Tab-separated table of C-alpha atoms and ligand atoms in Angstrom:
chain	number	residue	atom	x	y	z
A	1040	UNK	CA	7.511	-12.704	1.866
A	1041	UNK	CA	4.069	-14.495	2.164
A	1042	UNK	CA	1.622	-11.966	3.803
A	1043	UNK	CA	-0.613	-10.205	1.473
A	1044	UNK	CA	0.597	-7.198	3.165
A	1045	UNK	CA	3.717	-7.745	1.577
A	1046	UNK	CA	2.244	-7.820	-1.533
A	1047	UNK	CA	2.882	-11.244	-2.678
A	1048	UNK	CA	1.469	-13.130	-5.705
A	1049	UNK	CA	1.479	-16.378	-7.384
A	1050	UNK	CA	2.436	-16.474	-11.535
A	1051	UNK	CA	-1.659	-16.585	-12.576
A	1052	UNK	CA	-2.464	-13.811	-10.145
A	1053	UNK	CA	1.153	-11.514	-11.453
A	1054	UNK	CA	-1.005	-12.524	-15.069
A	1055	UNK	CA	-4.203	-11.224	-13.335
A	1056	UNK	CA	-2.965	-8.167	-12.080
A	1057	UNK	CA	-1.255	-7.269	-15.313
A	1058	UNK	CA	-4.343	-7.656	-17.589
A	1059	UNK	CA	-6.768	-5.971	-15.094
A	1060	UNK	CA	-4.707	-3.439	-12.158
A	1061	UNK	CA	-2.188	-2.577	-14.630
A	1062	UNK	CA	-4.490	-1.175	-17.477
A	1063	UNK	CA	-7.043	-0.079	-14.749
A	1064	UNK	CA	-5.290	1.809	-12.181
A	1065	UNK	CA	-1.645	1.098	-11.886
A	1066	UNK	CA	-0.707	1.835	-14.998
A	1067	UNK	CA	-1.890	5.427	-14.998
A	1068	UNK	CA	-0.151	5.825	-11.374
A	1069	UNK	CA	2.846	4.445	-12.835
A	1070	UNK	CA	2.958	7.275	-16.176
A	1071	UNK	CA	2.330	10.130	-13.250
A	1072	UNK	CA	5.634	9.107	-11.942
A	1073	UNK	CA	7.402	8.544	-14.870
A	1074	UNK	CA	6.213	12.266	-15.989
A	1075	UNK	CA	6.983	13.663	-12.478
A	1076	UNK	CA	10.483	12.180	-12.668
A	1077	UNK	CA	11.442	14.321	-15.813
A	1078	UNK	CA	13.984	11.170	-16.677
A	1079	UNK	CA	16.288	11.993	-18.875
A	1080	UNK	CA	17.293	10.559	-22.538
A	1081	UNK	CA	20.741	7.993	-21.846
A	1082	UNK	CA	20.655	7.662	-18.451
A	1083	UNK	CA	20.421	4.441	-15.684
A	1084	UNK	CA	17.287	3.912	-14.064
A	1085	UNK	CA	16.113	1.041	-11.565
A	1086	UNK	CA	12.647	0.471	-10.912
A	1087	UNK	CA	12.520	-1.007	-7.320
A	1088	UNK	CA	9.736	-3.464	-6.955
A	1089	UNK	CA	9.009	-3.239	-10.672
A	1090	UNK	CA	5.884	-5.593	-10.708
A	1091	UNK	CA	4.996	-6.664	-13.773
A	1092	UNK	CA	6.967	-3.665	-15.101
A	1093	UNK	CA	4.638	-0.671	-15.905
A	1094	UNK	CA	6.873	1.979	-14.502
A	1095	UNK	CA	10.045	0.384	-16.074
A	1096	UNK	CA	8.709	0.450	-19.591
A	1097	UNK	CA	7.708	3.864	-19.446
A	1098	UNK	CA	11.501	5.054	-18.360
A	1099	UNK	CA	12.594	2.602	-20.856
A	1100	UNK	CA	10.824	5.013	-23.646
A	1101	UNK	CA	12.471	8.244	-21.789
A	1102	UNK	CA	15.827	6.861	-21.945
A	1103	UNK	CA	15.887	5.437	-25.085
A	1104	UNK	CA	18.625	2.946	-26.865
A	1105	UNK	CA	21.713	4.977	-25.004
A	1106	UNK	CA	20.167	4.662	-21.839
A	1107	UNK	CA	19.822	1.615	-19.391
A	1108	UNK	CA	16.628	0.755	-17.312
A	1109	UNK	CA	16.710	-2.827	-14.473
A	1110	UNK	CA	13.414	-3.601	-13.067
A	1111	UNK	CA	13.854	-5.559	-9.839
A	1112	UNK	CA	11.145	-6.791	-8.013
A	1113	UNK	CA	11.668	-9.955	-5.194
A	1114	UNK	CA	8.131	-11.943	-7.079
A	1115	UNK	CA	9.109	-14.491	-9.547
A	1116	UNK	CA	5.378	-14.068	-10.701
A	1117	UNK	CA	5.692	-10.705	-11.472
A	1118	UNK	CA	8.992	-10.824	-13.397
A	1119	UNK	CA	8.490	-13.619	-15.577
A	1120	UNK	CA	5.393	-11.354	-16.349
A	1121	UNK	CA	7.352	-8.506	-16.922
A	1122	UNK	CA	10.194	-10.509	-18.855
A	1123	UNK	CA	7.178	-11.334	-20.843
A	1124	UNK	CA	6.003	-8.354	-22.243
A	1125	UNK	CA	6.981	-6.193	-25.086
A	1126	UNK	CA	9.839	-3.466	-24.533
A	1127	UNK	CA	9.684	-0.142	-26.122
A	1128	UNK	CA	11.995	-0.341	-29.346
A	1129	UNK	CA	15.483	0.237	-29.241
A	1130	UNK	CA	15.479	0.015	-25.794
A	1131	UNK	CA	17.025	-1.625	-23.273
A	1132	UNK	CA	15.612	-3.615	-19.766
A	1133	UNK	CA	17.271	-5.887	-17.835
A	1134	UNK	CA	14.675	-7.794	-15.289
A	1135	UNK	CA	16.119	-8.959	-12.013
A	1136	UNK	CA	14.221	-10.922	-9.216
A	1137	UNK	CA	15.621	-9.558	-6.304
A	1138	UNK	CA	15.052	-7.372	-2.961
A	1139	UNK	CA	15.021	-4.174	-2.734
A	1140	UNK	CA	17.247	-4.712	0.189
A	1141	UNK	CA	19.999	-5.751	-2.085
A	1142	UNK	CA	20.330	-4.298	-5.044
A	1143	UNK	CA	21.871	-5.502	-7.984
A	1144	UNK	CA	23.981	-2.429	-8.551
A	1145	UNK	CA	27.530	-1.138	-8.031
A	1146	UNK	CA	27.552	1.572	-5.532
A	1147	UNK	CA	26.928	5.550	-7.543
A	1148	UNK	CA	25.903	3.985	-10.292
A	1149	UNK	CA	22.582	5.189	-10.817
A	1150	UNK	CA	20.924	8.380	-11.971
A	1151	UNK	CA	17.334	7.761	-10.903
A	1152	UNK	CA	15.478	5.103	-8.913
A	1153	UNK	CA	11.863	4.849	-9.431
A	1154	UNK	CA	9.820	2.996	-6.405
A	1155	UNK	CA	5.855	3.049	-7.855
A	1156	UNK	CA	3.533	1.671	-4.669
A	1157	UNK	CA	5.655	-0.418	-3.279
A	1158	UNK	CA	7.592	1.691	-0.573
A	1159	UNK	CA	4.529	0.842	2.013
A	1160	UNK	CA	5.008	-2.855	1.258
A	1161	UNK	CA	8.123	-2.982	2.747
A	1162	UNK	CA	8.841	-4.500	6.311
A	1163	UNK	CA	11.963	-2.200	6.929
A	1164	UNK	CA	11.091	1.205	4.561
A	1165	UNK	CA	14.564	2.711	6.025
A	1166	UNK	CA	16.860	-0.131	4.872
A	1167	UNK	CA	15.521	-0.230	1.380
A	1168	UNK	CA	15.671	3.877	1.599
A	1169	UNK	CA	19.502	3.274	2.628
A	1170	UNK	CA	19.868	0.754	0.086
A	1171	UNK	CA	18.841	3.278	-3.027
A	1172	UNK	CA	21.179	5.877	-1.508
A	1173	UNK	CA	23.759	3.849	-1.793
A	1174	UNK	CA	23.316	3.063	-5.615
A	1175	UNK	CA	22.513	6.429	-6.846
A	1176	UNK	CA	25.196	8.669	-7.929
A	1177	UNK	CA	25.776	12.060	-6.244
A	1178	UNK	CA	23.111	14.231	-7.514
A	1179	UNK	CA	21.101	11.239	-8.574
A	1180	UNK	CA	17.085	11.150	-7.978
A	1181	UNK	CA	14.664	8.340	-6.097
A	1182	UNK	CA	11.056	9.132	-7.581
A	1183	UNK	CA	8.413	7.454	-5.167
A	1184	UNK	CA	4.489	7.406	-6.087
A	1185	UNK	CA	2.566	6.295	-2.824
A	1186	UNK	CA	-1.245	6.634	-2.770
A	1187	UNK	CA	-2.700	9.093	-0.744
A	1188	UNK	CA	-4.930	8.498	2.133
A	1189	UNK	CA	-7.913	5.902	1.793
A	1190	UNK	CA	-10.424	8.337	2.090
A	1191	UNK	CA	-9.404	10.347	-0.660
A	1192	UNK	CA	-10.342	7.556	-2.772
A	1193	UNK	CA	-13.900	6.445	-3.204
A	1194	UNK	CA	-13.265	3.036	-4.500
A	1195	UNK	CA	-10.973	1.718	-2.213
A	1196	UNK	CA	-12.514	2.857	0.652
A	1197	UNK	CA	-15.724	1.312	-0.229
A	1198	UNK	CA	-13.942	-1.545	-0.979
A	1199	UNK	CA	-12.197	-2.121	2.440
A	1200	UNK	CA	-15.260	-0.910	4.094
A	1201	UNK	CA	-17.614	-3.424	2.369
A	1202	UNK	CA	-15.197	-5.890	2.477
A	1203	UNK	CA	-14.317	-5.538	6.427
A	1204	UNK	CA	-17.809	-5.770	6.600
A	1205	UNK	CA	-19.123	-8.646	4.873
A	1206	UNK	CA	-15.698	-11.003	4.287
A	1207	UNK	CA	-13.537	-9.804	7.458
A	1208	UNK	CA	-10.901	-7.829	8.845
A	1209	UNK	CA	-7.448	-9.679	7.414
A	1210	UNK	CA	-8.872	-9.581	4.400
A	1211	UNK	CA	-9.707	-5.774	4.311
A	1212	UNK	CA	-6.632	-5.175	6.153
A	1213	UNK	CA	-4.421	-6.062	3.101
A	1214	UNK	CA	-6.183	-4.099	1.095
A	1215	UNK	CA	-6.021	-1.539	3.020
A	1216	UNK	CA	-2.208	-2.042	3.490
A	1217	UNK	CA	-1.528	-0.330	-0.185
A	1218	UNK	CA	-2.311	3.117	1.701
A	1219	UNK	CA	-0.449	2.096	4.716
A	1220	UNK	CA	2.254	5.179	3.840
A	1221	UNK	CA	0.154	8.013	2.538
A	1222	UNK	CA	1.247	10.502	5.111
A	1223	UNK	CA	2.957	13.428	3.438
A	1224	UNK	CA	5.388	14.415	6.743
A	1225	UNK	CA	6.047	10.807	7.063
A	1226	UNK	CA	7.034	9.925	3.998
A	1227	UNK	CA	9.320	12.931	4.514
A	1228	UNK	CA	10.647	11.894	7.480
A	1229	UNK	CA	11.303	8.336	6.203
A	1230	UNK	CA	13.778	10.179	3.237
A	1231	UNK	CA	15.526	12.721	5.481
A	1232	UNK	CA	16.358	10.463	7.831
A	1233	UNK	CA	17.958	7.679	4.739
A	1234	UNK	CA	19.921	10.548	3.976
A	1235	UNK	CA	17.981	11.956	0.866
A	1236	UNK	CA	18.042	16.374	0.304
A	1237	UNK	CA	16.007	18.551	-1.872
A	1238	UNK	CA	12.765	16.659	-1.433
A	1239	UNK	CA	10.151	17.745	-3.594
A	1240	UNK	CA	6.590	16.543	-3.092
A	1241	UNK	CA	3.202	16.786	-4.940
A	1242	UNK	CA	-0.218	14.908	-4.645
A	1243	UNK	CA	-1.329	14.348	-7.883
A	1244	UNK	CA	-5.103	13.193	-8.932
A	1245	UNK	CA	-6.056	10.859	-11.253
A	1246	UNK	CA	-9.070	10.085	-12.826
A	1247	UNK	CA	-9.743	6.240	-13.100
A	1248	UNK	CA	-12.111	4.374	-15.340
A	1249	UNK	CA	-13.121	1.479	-14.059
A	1250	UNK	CA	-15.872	-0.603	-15.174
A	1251	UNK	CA	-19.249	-1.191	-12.987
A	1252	UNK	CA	-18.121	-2.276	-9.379
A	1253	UNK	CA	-20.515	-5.541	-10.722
A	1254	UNK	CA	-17.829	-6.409	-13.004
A	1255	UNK	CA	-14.782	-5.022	-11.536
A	1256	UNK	CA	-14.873	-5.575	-7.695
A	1257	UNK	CA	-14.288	-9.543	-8.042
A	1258	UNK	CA	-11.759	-9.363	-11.135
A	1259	UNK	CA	-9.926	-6.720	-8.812
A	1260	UNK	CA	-9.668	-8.749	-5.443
A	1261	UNK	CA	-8.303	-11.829	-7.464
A	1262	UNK	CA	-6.088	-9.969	-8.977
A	1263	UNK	CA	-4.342	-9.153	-5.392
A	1264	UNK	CA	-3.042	-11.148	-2.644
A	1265	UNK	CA	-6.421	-10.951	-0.980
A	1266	UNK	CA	-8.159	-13.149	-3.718
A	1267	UNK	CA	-7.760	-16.444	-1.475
A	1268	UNK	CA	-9.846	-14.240	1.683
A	1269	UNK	CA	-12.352	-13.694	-1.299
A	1270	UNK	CA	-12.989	-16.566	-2.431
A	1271	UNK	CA	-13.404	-18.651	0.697
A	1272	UNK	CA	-16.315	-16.231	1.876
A	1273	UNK	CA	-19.597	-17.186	1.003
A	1274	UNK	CA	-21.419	-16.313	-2.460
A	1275	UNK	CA	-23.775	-13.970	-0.213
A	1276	UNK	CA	-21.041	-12.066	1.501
A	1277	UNK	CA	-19.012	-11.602	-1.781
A	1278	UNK	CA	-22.221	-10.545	-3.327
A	1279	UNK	CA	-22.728	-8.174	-0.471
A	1280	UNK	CA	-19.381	-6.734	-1.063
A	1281	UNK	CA	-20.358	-5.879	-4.582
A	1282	UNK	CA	-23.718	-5.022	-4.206
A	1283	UNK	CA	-22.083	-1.920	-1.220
A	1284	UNK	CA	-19.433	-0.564	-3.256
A	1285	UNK	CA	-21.670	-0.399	-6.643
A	1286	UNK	CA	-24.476	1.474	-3.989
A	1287	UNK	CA	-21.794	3.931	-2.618
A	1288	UNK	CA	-20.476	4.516	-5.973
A	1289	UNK	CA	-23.489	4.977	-8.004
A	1290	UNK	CA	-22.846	8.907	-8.474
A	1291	UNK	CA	-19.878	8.058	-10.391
A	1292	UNK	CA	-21.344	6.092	-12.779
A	1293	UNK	CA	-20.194	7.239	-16.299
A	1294	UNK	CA	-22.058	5.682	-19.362
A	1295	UNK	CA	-20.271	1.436	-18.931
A	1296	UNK	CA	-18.543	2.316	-16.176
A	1297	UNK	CA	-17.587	4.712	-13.091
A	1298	UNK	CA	-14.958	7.530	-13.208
A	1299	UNK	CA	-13.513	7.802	-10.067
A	1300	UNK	CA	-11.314	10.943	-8.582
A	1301	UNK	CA	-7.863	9.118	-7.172
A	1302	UNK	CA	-4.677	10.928	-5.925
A	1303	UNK	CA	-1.114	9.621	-5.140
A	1304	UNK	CA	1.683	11.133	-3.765
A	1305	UNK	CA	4.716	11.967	-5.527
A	1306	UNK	CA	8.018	12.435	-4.056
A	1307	UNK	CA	11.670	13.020	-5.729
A	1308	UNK	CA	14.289	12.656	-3.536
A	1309	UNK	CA	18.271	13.871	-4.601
A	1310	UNK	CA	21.473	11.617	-2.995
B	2306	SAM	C1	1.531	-3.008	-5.713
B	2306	SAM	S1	2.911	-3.760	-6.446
B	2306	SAM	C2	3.563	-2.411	-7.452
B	2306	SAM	C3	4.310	-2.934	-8.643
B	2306	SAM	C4	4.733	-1.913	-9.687
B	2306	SAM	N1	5.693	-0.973	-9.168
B	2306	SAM	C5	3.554	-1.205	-10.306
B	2306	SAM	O1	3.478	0.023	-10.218
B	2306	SAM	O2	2.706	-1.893	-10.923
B	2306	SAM	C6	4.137	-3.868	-5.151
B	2306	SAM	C7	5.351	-4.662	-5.569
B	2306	SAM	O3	6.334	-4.619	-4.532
B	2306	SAM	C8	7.051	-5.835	-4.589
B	2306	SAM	N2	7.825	-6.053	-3.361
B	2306	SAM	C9	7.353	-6.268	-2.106
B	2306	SAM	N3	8.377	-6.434	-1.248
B	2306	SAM	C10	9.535	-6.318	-1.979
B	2306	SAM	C11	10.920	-6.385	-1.666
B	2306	SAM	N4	11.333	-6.592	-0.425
B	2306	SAM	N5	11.818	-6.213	-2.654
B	2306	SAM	C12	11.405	-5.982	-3.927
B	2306	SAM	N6	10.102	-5.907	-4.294
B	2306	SAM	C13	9.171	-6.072	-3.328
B	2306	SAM	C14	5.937	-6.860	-4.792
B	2306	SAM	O4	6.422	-8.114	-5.221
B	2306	SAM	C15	5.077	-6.138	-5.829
B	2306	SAM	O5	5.431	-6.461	-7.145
């Protein structure tokens, strides 16, 4: 569980991507899911590879003090982030640092599983798929936000462009890992064959403010698993990097910042 593909962060950089991807962009992903997921007031949710928990705390609101919400993610970083943080009143979360090949959970025991961008980080999608099954109770729901393709988002792919460009290939490539499941008929495929029925999928846009790529594009890359590729590039080639994406994203310049069009998928799968 080391390779940035894998998503992988150290306790300053779980800090990092709390106070900068959270607020930025995966905190809006995360309240399309919860929305999409239509969770209900009392039930038991899990939240597989919670991060620093923006999903869970969102269910936690939907499901209120009679309800029970577990955020599980296998970074120590990004729990004692989330075990950190503020729940919604009343509520309550349990925070567990564990795989989402093992879950911490009798078998039928849960009504909905939400898994926000983090099916595409994992090495065997089918086990963790089986995995879910087996918690959820008969009738119960997984809820899955993956982001679409690259190209459907400006940003990132003049990030991983300018990136693969100036800093290198391994680098860009674990950036570019985060969209490494945005095909509709695979994702699909990848829930039929776990077992899942009644699969219901949406893309979704969202609109993203970001500030200027200036500010943003290095406060963003240390913020991910790729920050250590970052920062042992040259100044020139990191300033290349920004000087690219702020070029190719001029048009969406929007007052102290860009507002950029974004879309993720949205699936909801029934056990
Ligand atoms: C991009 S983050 C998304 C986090 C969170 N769901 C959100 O929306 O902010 C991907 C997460 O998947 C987690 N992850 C990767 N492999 C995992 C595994 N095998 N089991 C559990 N979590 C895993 C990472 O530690 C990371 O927190």
């Amino acid at each position: 569980m080391t390779t940035s593909t894998e998503w992988q962060l150290a306790r300053d950089a779980a800090e990092q991507y709390q106070k900068v991807l959270v607020p930025s962009i995966l905190g809006p992903a995360a309240s399309t899911l919860v929305e999409w997921a239509e969770i209900e007031r009392s039930v038991a949710v899990i939240d597989v590879g919670c991060g620093t928990g923006a999903a869970t705390r969102l269910a936690a609101e939907k499901v209120g003090a009679t309800g029970r919400v577990v955020g599980i993610d296998v970074n120590s970083g990004m729990i004692q982030v989330a075990r950190s943080l503020p729940i919604p009143e009343g509520a309550t979360v349990e925070w567990r640092e564990c795989s989402a090949y093992e879950l911490p959970s009798e078998d039928q025991s849960v009504d909905v599983v939400l898994c926000a961008q983090t099916l595409q980080f994992l090495a065997d999608r089918p086990a963790a798929l089986v995995e879910i099954h087996r918690v959820l109770k008969l009738g119960g729901r997984l809820c899955v936000g993956l982001w679409s393709e690259l190209q459907e988002s400006p940003y990132f792919h003049a990030l991983v462009e300018s990136v693969g460009k100036h800093i290198g290939e391994k680098t860009a490539a674990g950036l570019r890992s985060a969209f490494g499941l945005s095909d509709a008929e695979q994702i699909r495929t990848l829930l039929e064959e776990a077992g899942y029925s009644g699969i219901k999928m949406a893309v979704k846009p969202i609109e993203l403010d970001l500030p200027l790529p200036s500010v943003f594009v290095p406060i963003h890359i240390r913020a991910t698993p790729m920050a250590a590729g970052f920062e042992a590039a040259s100044p020139e080639a990191r300033k290349s990097v920004v000087r690219d994406v702020a070029k190719k994203l001029a048009l969406y310049e929007n007052g102290e910042g860009i507002r950029v069009p974004f879309t993720t998928h949205l699936a909801v799968a029934t056990k």
